[in-house]
Short mmCIF file of N, CA and C in Angstrom, two decimals:
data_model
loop_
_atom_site.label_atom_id
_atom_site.label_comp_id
_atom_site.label_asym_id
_atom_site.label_seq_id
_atom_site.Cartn_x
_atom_site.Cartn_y
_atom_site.Cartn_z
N UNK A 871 0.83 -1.17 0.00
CA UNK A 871 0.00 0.00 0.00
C UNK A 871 0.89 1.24 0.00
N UNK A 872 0.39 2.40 -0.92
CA UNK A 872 1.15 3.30 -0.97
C UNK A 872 0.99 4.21 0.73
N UNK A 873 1.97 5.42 0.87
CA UNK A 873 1.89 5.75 2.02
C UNK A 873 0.45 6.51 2.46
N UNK A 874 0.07 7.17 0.49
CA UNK A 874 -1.07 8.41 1.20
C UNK A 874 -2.44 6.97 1.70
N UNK A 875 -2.39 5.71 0.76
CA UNK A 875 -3.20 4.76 1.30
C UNK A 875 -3.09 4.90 2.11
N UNK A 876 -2.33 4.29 3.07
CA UNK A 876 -2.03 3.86 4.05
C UNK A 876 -2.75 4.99 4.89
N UNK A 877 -2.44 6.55 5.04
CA UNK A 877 -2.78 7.15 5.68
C UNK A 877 -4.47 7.71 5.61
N UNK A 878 -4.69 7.26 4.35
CA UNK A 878 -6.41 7.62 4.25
C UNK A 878 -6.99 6.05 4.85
N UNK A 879 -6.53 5.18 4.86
CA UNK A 879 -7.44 3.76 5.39
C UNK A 879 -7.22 3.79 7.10
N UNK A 880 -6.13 4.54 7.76
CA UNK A 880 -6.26 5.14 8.89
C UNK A 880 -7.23 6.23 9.21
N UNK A 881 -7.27 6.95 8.44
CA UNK A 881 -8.13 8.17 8.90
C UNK A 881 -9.77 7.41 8.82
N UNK A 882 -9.82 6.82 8.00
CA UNK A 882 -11.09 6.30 7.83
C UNK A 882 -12.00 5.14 8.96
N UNK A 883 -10.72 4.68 9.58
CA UNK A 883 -11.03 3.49 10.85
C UNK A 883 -10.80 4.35 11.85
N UNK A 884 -10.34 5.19 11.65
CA UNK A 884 -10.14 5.76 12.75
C UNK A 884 -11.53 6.75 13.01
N UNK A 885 -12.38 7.21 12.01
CA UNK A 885 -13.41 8.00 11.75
C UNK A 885 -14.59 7.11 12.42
N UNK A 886 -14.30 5.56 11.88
CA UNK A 886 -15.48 4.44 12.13
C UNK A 886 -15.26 4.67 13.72
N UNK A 887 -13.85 4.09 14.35
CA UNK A 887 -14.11 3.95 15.83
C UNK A 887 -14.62 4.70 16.46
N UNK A 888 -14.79 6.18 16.35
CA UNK A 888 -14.71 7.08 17.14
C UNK A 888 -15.99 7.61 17.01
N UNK A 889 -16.79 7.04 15.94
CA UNK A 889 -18.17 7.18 15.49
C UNK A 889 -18.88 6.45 16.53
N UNK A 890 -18.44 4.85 16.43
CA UNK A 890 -19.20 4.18 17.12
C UNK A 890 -18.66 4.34 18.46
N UNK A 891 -18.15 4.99 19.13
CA UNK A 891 -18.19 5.08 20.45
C UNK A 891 -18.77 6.17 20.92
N UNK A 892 -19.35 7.34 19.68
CA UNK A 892 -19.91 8.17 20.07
C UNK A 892 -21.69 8.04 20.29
N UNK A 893 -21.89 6.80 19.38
CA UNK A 893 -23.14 6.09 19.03
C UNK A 893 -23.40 5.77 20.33
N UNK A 894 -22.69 4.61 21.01
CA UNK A 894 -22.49 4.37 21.81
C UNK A 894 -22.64 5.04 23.36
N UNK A 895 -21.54 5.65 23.79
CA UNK A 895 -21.98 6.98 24.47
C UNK A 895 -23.55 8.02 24.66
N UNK A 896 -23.90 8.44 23.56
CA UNK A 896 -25.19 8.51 23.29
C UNK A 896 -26.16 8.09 23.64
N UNK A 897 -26.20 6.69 23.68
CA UNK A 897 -27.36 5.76 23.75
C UNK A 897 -27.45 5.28 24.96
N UNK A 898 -25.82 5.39 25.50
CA UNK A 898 -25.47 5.16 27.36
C UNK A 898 -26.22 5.95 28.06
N UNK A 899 -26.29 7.71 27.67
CA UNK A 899 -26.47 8.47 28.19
C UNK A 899 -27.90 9.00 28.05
N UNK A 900 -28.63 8.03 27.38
CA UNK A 900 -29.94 8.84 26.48
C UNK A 900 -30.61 9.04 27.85
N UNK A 901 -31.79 9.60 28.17
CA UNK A 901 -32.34 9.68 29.15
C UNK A 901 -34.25 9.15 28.39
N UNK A 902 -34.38 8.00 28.40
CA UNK A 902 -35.81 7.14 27.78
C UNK A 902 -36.92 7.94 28.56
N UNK A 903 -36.56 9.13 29.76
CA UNK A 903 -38.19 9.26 30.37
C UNK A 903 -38.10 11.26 29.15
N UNK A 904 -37.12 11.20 28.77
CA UNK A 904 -37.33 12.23 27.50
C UNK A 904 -36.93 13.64 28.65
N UNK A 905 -37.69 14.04 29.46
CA UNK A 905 -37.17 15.51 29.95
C UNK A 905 -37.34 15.12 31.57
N UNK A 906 -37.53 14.28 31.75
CA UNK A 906 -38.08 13.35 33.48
C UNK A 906 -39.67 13.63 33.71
N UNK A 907 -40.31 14.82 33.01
CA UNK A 907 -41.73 14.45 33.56
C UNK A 907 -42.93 14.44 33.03
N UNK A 908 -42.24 13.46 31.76
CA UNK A 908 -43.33 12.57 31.37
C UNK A 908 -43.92 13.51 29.95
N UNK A 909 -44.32 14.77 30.00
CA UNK A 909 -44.51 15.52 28.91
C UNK A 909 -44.06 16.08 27.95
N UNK A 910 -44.72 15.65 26.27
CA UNK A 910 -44.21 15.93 25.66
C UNK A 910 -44.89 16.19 24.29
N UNK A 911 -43.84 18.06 23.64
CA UNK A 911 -44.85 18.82 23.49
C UNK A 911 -44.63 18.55 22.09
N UNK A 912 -44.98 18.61 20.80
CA UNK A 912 -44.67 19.51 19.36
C UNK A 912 -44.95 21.15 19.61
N UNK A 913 -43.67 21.21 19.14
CA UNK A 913 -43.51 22.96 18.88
C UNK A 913 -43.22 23.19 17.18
N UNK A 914 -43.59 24.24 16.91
CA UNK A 914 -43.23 24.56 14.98
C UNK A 914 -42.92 25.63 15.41
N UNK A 915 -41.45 26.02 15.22
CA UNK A 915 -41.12 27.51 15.20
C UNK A 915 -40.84 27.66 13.85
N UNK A 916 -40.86 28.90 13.29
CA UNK A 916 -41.03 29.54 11.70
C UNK A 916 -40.30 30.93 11.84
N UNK A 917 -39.71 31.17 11.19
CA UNK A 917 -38.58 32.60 11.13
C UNK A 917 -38.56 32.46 9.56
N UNK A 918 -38.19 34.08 9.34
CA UNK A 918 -38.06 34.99 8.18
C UNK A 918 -36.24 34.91 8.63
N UNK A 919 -35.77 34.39 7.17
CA UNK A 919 -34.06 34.49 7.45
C UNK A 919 -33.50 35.44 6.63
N UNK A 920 -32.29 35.85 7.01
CA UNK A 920 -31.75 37.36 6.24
C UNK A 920 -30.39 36.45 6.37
N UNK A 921 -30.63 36.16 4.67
CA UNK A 921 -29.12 35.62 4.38
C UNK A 921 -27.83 36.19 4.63
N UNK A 922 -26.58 35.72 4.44
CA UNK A 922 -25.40 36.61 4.56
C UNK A 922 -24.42 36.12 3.80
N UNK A 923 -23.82 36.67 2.79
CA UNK A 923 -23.06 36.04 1.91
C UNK A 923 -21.77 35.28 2.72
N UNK A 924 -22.13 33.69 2.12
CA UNK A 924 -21.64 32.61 2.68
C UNK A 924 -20.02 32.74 2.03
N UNK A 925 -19.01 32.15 2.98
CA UNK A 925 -17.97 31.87 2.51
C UNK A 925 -17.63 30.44 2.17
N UNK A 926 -16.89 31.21 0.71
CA UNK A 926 -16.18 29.73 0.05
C UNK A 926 -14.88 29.33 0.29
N UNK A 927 -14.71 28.54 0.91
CA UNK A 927 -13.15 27.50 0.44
C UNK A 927 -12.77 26.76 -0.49
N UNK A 928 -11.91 26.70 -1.03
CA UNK A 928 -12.05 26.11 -2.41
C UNK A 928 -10.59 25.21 -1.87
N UNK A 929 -10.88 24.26 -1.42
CA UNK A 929 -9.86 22.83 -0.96
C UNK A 929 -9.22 22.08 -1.59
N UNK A 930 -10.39 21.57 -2.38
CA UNK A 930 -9.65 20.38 -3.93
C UNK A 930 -9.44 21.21 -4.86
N UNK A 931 -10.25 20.62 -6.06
CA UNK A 931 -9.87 20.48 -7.41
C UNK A 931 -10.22 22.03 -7.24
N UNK A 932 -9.20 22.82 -8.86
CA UNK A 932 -10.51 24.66 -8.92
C UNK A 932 -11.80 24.27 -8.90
N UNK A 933 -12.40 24.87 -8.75
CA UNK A 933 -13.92 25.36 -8.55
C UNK A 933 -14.40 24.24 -7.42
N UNK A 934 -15.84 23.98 -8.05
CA UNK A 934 -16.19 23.46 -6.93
C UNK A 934 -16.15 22.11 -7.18
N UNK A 935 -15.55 21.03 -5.55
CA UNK A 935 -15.21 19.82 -5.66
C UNK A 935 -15.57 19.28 -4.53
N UNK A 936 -15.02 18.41 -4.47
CA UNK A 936 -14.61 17.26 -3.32
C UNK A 936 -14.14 18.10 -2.01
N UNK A 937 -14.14 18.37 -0.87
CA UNK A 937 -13.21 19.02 0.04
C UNK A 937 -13.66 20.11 0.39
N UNK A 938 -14.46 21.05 -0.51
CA UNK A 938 -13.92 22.15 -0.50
C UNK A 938 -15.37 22.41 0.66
N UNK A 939 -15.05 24.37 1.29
CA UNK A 939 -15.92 24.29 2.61
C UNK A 939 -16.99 25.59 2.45
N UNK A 940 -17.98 25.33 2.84
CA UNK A 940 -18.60 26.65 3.19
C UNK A 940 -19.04 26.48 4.24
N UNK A 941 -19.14 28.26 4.98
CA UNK A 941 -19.81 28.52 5.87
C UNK A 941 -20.39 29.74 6.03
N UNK A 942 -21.52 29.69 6.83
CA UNK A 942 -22.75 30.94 6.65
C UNK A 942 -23.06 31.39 8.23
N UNK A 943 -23.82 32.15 8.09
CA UNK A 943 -24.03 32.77 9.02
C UNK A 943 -25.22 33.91 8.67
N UNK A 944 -26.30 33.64 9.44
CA UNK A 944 -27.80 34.80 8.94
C UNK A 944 -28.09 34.74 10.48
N UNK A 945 -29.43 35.72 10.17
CA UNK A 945 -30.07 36.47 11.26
C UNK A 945 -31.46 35.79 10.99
N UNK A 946 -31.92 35.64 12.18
CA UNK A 946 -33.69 35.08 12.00
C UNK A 946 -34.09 35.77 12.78
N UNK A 947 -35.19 36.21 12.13
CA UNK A 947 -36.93 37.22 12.45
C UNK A 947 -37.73 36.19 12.83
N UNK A 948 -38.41 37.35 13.31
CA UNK A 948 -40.20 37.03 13.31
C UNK A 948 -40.68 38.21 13.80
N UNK A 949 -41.81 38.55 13.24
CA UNK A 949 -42.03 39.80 13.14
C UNK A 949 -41.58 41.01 12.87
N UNK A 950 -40.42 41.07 12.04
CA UNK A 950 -39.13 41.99 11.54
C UNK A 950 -38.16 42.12 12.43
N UNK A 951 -38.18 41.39 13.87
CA UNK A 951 -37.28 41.88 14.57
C UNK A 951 -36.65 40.23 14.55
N UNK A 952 -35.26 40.98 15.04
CA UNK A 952 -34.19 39.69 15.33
C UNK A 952 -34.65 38.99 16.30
N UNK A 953 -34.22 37.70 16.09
CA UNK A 953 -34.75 36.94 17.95
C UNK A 953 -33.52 35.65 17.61
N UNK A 954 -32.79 35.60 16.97
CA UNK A 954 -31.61 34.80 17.14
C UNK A 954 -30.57 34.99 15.70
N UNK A 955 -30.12 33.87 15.57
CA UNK A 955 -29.12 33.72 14.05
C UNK A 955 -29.08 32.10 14.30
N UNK A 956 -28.14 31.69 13.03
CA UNK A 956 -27.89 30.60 13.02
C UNK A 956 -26.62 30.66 12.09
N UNK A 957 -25.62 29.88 12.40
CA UNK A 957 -24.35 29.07 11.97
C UNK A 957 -24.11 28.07 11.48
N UNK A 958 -23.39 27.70 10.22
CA UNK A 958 -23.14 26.33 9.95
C UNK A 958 -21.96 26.02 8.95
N UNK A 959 -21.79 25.06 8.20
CA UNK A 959 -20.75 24.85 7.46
C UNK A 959 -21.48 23.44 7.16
N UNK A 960 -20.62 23.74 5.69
CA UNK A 960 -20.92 22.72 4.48
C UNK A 960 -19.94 21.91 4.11
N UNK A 961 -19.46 20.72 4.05
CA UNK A 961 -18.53 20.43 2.97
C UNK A 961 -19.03 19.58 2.07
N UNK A 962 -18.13 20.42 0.77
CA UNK A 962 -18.55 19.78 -0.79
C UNK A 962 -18.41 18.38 -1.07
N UNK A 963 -19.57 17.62 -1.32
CA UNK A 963 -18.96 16.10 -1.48
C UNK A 963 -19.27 16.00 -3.15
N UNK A 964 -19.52 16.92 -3.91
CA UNK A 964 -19.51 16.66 -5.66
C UNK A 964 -19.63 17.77 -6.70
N UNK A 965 -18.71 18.05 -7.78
CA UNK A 965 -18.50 19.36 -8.07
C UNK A 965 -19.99 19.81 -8.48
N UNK A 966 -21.13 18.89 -8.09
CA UNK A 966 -22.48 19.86 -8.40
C UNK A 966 -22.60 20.74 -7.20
N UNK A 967 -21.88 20.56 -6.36
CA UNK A 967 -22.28 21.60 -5.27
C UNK A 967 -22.94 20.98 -3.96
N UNK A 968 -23.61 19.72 -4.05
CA UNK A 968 -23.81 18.89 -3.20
C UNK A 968 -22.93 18.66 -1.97
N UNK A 969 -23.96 19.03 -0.82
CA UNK A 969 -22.80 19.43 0.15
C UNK A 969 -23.05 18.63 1.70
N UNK A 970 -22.67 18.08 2.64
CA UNK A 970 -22.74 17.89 3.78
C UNK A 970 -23.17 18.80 4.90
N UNK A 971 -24.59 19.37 5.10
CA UNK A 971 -23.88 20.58 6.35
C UNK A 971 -24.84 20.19 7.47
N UNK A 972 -24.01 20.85 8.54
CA UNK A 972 -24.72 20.84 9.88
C UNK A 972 -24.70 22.55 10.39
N UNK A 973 -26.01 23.02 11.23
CA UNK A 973 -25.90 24.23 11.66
C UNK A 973 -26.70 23.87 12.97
N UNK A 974 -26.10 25.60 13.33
CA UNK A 974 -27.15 25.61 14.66
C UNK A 974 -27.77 26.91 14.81
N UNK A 975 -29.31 26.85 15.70
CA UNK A 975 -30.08 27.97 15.24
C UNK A 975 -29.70 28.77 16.55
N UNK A 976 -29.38 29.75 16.92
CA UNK A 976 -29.82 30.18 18.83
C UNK A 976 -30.54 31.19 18.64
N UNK A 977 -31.36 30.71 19.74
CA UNK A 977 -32.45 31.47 19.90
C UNK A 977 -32.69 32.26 21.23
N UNK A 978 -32.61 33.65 20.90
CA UNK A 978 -32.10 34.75 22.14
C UNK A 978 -32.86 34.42 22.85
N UNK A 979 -32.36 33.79 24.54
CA UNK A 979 -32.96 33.57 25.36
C UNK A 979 -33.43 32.63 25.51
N UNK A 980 -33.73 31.69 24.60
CA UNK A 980 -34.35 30.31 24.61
C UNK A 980 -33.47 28.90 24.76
N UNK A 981 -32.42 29.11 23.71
CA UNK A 981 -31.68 27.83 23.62
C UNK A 981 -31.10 28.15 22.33
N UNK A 982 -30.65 26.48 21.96
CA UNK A 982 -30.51 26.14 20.55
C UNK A 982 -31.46 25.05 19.96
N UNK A 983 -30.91 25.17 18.78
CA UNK A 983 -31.36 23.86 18.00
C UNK A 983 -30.67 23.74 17.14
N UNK A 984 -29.91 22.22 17.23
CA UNK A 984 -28.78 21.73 15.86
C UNK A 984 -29.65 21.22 14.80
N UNK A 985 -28.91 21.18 13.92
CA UNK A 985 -29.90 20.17 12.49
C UNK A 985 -28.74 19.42 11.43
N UNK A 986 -28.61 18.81 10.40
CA UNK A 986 -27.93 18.46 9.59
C UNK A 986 -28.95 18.59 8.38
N UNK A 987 -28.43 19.03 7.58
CA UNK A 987 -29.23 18.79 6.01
C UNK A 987 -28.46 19.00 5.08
N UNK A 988 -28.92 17.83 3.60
CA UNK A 988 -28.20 17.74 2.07
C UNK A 988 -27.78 19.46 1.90
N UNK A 989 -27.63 20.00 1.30
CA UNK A 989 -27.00 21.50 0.70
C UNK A 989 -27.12 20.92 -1.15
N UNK A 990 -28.05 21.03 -1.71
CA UNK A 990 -28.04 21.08 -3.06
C UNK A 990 -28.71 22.30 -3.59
N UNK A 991 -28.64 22.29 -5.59
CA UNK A 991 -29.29 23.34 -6.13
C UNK A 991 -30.45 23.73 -5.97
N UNK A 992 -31.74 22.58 -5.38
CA UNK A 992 -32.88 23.07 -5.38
C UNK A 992 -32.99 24.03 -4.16
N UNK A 993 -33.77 25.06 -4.21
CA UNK A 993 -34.27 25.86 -2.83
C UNK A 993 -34.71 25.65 -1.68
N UNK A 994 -35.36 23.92 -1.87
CA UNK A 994 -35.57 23.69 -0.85
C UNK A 994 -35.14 22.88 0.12
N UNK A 995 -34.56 22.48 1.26
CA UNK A 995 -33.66 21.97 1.88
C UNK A 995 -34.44 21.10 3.01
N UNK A 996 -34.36 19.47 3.65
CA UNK A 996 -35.00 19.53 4.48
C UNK A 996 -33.92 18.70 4.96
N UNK A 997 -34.16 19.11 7.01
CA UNK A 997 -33.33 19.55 8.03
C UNK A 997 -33.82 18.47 9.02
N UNK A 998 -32.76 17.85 9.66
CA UNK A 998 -32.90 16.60 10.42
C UNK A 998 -32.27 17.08 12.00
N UNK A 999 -33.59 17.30 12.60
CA UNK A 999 -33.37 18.31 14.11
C UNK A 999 -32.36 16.91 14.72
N UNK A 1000 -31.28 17.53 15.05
CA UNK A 1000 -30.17 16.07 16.42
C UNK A 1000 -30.22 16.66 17.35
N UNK A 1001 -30.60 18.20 18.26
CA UNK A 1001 -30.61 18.38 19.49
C UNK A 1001 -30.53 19.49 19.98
N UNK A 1002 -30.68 19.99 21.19
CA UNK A 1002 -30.15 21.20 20.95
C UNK A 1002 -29.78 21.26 22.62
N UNK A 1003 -30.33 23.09 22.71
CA UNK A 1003 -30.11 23.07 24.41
C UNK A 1003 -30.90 24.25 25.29
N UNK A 1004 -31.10 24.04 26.38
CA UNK A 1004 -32.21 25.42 27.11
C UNK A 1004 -33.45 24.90 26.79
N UNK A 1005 -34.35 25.45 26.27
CA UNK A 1005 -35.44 25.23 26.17
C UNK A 1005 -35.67 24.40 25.36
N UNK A 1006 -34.76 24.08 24.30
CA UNK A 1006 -34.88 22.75 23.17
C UNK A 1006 -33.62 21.73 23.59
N UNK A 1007 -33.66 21.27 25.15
CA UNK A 1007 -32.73 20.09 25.14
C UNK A 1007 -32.77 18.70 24.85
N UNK A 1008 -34.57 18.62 24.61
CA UNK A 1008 -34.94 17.59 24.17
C UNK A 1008 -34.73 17.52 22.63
N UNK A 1009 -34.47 18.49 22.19
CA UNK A 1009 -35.65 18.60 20.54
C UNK A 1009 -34.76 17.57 20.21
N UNK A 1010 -35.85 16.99 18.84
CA UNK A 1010 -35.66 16.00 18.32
C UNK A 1010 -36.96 16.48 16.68
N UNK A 1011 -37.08 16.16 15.94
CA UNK A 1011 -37.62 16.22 14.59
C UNK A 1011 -37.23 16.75 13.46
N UNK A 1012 -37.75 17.99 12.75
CA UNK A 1012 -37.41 17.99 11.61
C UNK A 1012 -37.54 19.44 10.91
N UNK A 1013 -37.54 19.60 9.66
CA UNK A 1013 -37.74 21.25 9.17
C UNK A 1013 -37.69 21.42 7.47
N UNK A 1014 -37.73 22.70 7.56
CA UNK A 1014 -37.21 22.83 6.11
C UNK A 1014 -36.79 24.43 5.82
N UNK A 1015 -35.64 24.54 4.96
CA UNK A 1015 -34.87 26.11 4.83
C UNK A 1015 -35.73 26.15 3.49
N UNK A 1016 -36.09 27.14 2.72
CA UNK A 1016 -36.68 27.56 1.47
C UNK A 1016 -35.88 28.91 1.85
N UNK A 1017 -35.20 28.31 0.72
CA UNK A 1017 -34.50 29.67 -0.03
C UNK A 1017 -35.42 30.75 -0.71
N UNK A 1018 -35.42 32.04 -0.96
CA UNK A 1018 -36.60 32.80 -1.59
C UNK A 1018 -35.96 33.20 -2.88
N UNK A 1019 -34.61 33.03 -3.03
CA UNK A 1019 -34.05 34.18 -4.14
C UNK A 1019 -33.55 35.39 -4.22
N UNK A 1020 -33.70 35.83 -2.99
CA UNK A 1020 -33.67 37.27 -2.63
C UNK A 1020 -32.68 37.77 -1.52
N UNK A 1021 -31.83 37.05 -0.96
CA UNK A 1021 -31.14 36.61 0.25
C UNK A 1021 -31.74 36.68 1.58
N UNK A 1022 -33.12 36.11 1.28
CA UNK A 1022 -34.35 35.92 2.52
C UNK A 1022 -34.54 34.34 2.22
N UNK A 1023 -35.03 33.85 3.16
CA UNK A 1023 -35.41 32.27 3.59
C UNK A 1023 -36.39 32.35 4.58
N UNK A 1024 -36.97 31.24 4.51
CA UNK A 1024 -37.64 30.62 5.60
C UNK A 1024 -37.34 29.70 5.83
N UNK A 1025 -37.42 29.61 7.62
CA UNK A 1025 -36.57 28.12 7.68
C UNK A 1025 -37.69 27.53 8.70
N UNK A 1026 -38.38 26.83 9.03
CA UNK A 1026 -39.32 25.75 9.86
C UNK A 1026 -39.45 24.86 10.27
N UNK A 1027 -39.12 24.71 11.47
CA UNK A 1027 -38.91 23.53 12.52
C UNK A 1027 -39.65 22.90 13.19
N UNK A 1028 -40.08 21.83 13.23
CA UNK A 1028 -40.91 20.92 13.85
C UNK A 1028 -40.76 20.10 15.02
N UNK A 1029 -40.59 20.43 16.11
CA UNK A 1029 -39.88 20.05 16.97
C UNK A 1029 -40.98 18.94 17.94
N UNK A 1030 -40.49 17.66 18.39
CA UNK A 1030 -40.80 17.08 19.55
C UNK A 1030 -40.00 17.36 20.41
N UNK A 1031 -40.39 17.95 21.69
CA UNK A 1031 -39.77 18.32 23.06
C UNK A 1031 -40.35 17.11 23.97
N UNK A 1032 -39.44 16.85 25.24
CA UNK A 1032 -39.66 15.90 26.12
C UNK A 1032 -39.22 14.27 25.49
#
């Protein structure tokens, strides 16, 4: 095996172990009564997003490839006024632009909420809630970003709490 083999079939077992012990861990730690007392709510929060021109890394090949990174950063409304932002980063897994990302929303005063979702050309994006914290330490469900065209979005979350 050549050396860079050698060093990508390490990085890669080494990615597996550390996965499954995080799986692991996780599932040690889950708490099955959900928040301890017993209730549990659906919430849909909905915000007006004010895009912000995202940064590109360009890693691999020119343009866009394999490697390469983005990350963003907007402001979320409701009712024209701010009431949090959200953060995230992408990486490119195909020069269509197809991307890996995870973000997180905070919400002034409330908490967070993490998500993971595809990053492709269509506008509309849907968002796989993994957790958050404060008032969403339970959350758990789902969403969707709709891009508008305009560097506005809506982004909508469906949350099971407890």
């Amino acid at each position: 095996m050549t050396p860079r083999r050698t060093a990508r079939v390490a990085v890669v077992g080494t990615a597996v172990v550390a996965s499954a012990l995080l799986v692991s861990g996780a599932v040690a730690g889950a708490d099955p009564g959900g928040g301890g007392d017993g209730d549990v709510r659906e919430v849909v929060l909905e915000f007006h997003v004010v895009t912000s021109p995202f940064s590109y890394t360009d890693l691999g090949e020119p343009g866009p490839s394999a490697a390469d990174v983005i990350v963003f950063s907007d402001r979320l409304q409701r009712n024209g006024a701010d009431v949090g932002h959200e953060v995230g980063s992408c990486v490119v897994v195909d020069p269509s632009g197809l991307s890996n990302c995870t973000a997180v929303a905070t919400l002034d005063g409330e908490g967070t909420v993490a998500y993971a979702f595809e990053n492709a050309p269509p506008p509309e994006k849907t968002l796989a809630v993994t957790g958050g914290s404060g008032d969403y330490r339970t959350a758990r469900g789902d969403g969707v970003f709709l891009e508008h065209g305009d560097g506005t979005a809506t982004l909508t979350l469906s949350l099971v709490l407890g």
